[in-house]
Short mmCIF file of C-alpha atoms and ligand atoms in Angstrom, two decimals:
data_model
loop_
_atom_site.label_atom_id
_atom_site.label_comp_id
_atom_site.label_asym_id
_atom_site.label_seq_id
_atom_site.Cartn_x
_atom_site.Cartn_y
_atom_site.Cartn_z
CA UNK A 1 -76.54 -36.70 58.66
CA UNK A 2 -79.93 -37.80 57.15
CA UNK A 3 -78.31 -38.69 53.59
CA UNK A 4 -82.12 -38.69 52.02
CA UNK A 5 -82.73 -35.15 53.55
CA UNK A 6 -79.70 -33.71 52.22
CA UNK A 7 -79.89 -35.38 48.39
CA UNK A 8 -83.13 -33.30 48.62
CA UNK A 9 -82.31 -30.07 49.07
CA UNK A 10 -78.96 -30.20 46.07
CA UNK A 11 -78.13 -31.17 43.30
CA UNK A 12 -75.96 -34.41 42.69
CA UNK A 13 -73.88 -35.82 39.72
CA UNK A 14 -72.94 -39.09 39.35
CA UNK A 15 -69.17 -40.18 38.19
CA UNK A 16 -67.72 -43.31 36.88
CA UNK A 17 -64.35 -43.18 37.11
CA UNK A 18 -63.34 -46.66 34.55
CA UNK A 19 -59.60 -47.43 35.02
CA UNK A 20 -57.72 -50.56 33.73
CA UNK A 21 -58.23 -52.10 37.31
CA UNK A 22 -60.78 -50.49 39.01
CA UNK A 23 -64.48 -49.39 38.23
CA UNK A 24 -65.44 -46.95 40.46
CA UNK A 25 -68.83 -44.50 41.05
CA UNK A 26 -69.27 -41.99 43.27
CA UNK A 27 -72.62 -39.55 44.04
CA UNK A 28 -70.86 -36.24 44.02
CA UNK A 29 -72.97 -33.04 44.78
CA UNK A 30 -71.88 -29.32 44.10
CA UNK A 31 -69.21 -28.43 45.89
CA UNK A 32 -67.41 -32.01 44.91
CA UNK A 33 -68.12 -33.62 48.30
CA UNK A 34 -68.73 -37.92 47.57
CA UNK A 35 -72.01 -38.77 49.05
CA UNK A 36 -71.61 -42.08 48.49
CA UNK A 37 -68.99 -44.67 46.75
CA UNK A 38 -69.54 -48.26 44.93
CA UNK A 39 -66.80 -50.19 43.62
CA UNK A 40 -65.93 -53.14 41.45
CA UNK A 41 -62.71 -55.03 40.18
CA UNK A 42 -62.84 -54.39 36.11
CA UNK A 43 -63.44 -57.18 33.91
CA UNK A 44 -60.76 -55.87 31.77
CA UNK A 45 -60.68 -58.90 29.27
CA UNK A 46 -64.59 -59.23 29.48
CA UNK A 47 -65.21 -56.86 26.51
CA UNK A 48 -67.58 -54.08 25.97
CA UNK A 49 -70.95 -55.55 26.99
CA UNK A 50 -69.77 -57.00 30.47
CA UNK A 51 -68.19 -53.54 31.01
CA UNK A 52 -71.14 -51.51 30.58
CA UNK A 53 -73.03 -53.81 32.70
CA UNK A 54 -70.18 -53.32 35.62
CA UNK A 55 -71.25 -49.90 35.53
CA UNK A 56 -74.25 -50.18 35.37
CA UNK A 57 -74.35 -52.07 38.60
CA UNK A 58 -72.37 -49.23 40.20
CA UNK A 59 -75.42 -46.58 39.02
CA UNK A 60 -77.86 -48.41 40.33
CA UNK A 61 -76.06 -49.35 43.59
CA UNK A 62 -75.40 -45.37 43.96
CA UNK A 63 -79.20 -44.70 43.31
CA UNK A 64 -80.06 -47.47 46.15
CA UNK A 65 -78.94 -44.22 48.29
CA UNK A 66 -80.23 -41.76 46.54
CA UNK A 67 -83.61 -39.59 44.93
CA UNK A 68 -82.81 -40.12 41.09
CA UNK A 69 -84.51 -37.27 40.47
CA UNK A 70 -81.98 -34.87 41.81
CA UNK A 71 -79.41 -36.49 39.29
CA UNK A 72 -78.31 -33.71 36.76
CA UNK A 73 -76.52 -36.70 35.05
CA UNK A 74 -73.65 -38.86 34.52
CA UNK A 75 -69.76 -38.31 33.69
CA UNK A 76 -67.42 -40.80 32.85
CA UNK A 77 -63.72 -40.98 33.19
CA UNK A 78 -62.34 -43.82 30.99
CA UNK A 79 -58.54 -44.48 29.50
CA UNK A 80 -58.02 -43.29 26.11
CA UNK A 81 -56.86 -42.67 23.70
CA UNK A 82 -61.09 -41.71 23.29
CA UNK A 83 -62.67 -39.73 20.92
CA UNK A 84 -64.78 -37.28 22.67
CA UNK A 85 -66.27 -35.86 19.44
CA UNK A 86 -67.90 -38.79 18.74
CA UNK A 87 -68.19 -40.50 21.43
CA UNK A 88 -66.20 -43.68 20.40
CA UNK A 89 -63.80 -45.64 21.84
CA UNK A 90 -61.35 -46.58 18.59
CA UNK A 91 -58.69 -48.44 20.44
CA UNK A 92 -58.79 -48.91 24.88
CA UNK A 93 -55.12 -50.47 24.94
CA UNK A 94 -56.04 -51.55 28.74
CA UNK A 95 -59.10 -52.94 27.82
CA UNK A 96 -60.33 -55.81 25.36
CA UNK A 97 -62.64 -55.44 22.52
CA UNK A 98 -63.03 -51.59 22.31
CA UNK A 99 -62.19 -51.38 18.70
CA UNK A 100 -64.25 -48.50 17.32
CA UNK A 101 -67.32 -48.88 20.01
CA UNK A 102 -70.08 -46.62 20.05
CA UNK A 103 -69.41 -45.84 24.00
CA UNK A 104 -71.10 -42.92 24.80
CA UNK A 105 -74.68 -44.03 22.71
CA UNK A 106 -74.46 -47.27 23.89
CA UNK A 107 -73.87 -46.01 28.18
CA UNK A 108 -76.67 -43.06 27.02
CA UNK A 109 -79.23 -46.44 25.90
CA UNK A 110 -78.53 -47.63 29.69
CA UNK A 111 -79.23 -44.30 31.57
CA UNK A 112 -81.80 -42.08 32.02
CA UNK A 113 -79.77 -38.99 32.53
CA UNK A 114 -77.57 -36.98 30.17
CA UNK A 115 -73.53 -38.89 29.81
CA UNK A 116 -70.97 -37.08 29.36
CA UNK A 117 -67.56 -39.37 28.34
CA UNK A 118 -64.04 -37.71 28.77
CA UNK A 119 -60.62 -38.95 28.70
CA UNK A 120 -59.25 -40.22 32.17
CA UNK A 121 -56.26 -37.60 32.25
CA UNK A 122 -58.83 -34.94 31.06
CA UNK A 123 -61.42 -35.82 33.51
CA UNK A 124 -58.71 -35.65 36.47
CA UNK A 125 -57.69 -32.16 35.47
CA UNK A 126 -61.22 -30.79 35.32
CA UNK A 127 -61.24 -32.71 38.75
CA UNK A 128 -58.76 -30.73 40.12
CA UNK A 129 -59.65 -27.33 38.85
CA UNK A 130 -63.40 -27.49 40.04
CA UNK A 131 -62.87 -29.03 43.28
CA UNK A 132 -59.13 -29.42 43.83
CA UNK A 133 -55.52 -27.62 43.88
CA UNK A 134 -56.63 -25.74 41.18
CA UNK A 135 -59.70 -24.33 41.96
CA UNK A 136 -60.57 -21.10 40.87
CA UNK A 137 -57.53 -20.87 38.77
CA UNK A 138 -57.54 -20.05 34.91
CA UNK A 139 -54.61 -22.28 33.67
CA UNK A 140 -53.16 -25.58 34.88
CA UNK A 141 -51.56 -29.11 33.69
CA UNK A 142 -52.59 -31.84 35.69
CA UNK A 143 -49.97 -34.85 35.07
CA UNK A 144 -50.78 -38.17 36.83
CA UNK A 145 -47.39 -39.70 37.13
CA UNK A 146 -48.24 -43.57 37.93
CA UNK A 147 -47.90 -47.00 35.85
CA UNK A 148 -47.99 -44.35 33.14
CA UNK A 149 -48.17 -40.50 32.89
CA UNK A 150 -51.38 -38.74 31.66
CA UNK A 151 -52.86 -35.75 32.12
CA UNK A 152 -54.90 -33.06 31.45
CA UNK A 153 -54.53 -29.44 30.42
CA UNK A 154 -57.28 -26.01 31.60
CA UNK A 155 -55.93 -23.10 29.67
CA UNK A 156 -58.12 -19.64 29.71
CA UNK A 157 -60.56 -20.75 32.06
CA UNK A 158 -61.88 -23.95 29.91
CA UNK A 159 -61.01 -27.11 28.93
CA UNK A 160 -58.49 -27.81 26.24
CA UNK A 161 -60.08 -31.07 24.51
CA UNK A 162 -58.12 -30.47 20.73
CA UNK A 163 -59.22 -32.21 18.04
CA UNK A 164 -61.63 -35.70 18.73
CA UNK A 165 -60.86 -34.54 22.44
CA UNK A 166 -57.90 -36.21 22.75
CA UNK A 167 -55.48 -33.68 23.63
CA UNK A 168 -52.85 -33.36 26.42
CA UNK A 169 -51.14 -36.84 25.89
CA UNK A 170 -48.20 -35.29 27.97
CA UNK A 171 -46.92 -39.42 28.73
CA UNK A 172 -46.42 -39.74 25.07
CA UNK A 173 -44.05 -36.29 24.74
CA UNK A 174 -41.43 -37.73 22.72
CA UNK A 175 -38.47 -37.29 25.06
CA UNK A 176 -35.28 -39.58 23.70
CA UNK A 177 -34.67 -40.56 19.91
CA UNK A 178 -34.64 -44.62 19.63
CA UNK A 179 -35.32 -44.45 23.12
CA UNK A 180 -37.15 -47.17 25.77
CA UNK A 181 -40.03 -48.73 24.46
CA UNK A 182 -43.30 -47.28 25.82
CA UNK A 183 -46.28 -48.97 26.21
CA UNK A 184 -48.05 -47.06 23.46
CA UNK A 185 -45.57 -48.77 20.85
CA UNK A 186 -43.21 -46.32 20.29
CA UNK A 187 -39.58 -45.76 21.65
CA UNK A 188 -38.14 -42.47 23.77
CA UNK A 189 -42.03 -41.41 24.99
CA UNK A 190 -41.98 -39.22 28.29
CA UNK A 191 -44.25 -42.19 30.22
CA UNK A 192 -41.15 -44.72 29.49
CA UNK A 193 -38.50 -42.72 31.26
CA UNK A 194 -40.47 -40.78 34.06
CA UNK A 195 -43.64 -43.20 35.04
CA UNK A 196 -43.31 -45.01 38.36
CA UNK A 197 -42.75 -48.26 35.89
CA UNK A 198 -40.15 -46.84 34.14
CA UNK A 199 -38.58 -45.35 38.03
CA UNK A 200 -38.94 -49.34 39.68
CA UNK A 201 -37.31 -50.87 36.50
CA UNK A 202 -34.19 -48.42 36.77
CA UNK A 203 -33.71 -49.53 40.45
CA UNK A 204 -33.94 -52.73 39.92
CA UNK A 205 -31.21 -53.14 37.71
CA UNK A 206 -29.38 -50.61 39.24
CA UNK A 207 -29.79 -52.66 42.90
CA UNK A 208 -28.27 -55.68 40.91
CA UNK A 209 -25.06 -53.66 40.26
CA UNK A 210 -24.67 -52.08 43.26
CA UNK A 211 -23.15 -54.08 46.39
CA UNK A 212 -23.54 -50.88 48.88
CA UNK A 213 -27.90 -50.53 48.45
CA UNK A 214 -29.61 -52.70 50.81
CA UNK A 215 -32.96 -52.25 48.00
CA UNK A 216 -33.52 -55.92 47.18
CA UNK A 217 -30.86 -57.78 49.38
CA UNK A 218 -33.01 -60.32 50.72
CA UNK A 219 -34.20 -60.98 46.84
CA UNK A 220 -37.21 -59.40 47.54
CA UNK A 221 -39.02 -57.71 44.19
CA UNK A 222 -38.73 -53.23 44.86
CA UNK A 223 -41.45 -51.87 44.38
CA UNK A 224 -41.21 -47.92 44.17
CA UNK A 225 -41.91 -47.60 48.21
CA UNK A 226 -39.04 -49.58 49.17
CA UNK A 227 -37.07 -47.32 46.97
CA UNK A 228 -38.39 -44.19 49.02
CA UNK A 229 -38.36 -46.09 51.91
CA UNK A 230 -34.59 -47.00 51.89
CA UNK A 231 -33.48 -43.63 50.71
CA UNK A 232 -35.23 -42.46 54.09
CA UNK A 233 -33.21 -44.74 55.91
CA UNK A 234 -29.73 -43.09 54.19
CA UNK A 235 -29.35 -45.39 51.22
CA UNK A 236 -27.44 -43.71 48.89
CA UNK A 237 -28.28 -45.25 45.50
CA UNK A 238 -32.16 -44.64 46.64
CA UNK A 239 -31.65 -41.25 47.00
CA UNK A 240 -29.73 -41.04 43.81
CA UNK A 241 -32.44 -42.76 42.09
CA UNK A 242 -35.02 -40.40 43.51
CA UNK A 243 -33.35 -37.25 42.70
CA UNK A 244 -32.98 -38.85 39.30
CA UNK A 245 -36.40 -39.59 38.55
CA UNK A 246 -37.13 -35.66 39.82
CA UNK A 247 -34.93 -33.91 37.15
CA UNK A 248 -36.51 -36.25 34.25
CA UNK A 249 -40.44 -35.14 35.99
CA UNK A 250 -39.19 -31.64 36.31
CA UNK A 251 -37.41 -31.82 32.69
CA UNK A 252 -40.74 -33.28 31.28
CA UNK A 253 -42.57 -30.20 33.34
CA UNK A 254 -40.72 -27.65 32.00
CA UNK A 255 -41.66 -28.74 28.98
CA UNK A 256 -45.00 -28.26 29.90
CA UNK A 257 -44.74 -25.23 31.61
CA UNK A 258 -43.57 -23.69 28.31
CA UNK A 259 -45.89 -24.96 26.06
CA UNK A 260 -49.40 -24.29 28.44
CA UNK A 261 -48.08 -21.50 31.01
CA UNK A 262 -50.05 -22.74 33.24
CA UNK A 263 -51.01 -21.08 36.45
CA UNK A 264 -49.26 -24.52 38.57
CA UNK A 265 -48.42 -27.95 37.70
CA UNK A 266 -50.74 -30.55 39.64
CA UNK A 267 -48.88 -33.82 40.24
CA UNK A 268 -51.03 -36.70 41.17
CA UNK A 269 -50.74 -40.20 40.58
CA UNK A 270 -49.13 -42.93 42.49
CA UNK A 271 -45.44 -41.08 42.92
CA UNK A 272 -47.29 -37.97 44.20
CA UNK A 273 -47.85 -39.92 47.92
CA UNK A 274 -43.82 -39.32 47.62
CA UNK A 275 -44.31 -35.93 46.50
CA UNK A 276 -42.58 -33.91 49.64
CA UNK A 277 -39.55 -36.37 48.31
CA UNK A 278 -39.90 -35.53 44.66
CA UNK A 279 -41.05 -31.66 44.30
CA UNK A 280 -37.68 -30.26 45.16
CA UNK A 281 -35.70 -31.71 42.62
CA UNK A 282 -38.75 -31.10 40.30
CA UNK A 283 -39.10 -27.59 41.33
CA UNK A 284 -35.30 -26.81 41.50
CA UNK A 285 -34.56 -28.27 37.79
CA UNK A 286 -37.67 -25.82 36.69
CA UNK A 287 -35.63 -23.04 38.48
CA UNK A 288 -32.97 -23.78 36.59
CA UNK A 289 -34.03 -24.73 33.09
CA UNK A 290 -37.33 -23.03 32.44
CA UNK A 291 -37.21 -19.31 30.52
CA UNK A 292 -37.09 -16.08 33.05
CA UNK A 293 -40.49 -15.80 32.60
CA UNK A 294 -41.38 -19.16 33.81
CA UNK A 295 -39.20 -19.93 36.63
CA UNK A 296 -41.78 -19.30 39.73
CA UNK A 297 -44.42 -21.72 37.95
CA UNK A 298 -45.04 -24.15 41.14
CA UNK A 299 -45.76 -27.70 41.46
CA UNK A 300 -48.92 -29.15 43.40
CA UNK A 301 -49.94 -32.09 44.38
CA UNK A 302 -53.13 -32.98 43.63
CA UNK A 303 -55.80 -32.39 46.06
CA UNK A 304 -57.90 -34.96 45.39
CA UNK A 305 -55.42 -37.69 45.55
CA UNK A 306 -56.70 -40.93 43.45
CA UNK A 307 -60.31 -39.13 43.84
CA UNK A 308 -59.31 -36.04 40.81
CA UNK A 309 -61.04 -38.37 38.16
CA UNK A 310 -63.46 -40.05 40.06
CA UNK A 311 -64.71 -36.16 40.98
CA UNK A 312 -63.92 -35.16 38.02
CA UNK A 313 -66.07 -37.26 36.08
CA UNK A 314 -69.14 -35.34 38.22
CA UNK A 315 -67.30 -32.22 37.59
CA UNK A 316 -67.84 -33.12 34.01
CA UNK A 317 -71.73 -33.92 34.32
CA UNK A 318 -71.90 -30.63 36.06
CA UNK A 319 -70.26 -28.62 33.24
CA UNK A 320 -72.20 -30.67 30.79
CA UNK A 321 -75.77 -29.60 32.35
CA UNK A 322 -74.69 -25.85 32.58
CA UNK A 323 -73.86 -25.94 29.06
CA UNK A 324 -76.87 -27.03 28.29
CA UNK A 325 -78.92 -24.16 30.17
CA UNK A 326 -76.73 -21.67 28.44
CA UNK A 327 -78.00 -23.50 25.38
CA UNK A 328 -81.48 -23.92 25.73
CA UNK A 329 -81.44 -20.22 26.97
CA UNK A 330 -79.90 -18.78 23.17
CA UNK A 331 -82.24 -21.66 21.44
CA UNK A 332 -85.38 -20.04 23.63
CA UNK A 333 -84.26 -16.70 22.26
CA UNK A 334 -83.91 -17.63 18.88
CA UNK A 335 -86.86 -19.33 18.99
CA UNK A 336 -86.00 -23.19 18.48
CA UNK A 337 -86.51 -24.56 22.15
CA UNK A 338 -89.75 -27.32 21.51
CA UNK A 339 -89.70 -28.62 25.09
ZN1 LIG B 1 -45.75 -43.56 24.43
#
């Protein structure tokens, strides 16, 4: 299809979906199809000024295939803990130098559109709910279950940001007292017991003590596909591991599921390409733990695979310029529109 056609006749958003490793922008129009894709390795340790340049080279290399002036404006996705409210980055544990950085004024100084900054786990919910496995629903949790578990909560039909926008934390649930460190610093978080780092480091020292497992016989490092891999093939320990790490996701769930009653539970992330493996032991200890009332609460997966933030982040810009319609509309009728 003539790309140059189409970008005339809709509207198009653009998302930056920052992550610890990758820097990624896509042209995303309404119904959260990707027109087009750019790409970069992140200069994690290059601070705040090489970063912003990184994206800016993925704008402009998105505009290269594109009318700029069907841009409604710009969304972007980056690890948090960030405060929304403000717009500030206070502390980017994946990323150097983003001690209390003005992120939002100083991406808005770069771009001539409207930017719109949410939390990565945030973003990737309000991915999945415009454009994914929860479309058209009023209530989900989106948990990403990966190096570490985020997420992202939709409750009523909007987006539950809490206060400075940094709600929905579900990796740092604290889960076990004086528990295994977590990345964040403290001990016993969700993320330390259920992410896929936390799933790897159990087999591996549970391969070293087991002489029936052929996980790691050759000395090989495991990774979590060899685990899923040799489970497949009839190895027990695997598939003990497996159904393991699917009562602690579906224990962390239910949590969830109590707290948000959410209409489903999208699971995305790295583990979710293993999700036909993982959602019955996840759905079965729901079944059995969660209240009456809560029991039938299903788990997805994700839709939009490593895409839900990436999409998201449009989603966002989207949101962000109907918001503003519905604003200038009440400022028109009381008067204070000057444009
Ligand atoms: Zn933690």
């Amino acid at each position: 299809m003539n790309s140059k056609l189409w970008s005339e006749m809709q509207q198009i958003a653009i998302g930056i979906d920052l992550g610890g490793t990758q820097a990624r922008g896509a042209l995303v129009d309404e119904r959260g199809n990707v027109i087009a894709r750019s790409e970069e390795r992140t200069d994690a340790h290059g601070g705040p000024d090489r970063i912003l340049s990184q994206m800016q080279r993925l704008v402009d290399a998105l505009l290269a295939t594109s009318e700029p002036s069907n841009v409604v404006g710009i969304g972007v996705s980056a690890p948090g803990p960030i405060d929304t409210v403000a717009g500030v980055a206070r502390n980017i544990p994946t990323l150097s130098g983003f001690a209390d950085f003005p992120l939002r004024a100083e991406l808005q100084k770069r771009f001539p559109f409207p930017v719109s900054l949410e939390n990565d786990g945030i973003a990737a919910a309000i991915g999945e709910w415009q454009f994914g496995a929860g479309k058209g629903l009023d209530n989900l949790i989106y948990v990403t279950v990966s190096t570490g578990i985020g997420g992202g909560a939709i409750t009523d039909g909007r987006v539950l940001r809490g206060r400075r926008g940094m709600a929905a934390h579900i990796g740092h649930m604290s889960v076990m007292p004086n528990g295994e460190l977590c990345p964040c610093g403290n001990r016993g978080c969700f993320e330390a017991y259920g992410s896929g780092t936390a799933f790897t480091r159990r087999a591996r020292a549970r391969a070293t003590r087991c002489s029936e497992t052929t996980l790691g016989a050759n000395g090989n490092e495991i990774h979590s596909r060899d685990v899923f891999a040799a489970a497949r093939s009839g190895d027990v320990l695997c598939n003990k591991l497996i159904d393991e790490e699917a009562e602690i996701l579906g224990r962390g769930f239910t949590s969830l599921i109590h707290i948000f009653s959410p209409d489903v539970v999208v699971m995305g992330g790295g583990l979710s390409n293993e999700f036909e493996r993982l959602q019955p032991g996840i759905q079965q200890y729901i079944n059995a733990w969660a209240m009456p009332g809560f029991k039938d609460v299903e788990v997805v997966r994700a839709d939009l695979g490593h895409n839900s933030g990436l999409i998201g982040s449009a989603a966002l810009a989207f949101l962000a310029q109907e918001n503003d319609r519905l604003d200038i509309r009440s400022k028109f009728v009381r008067g204070e529109h000057k444009g």
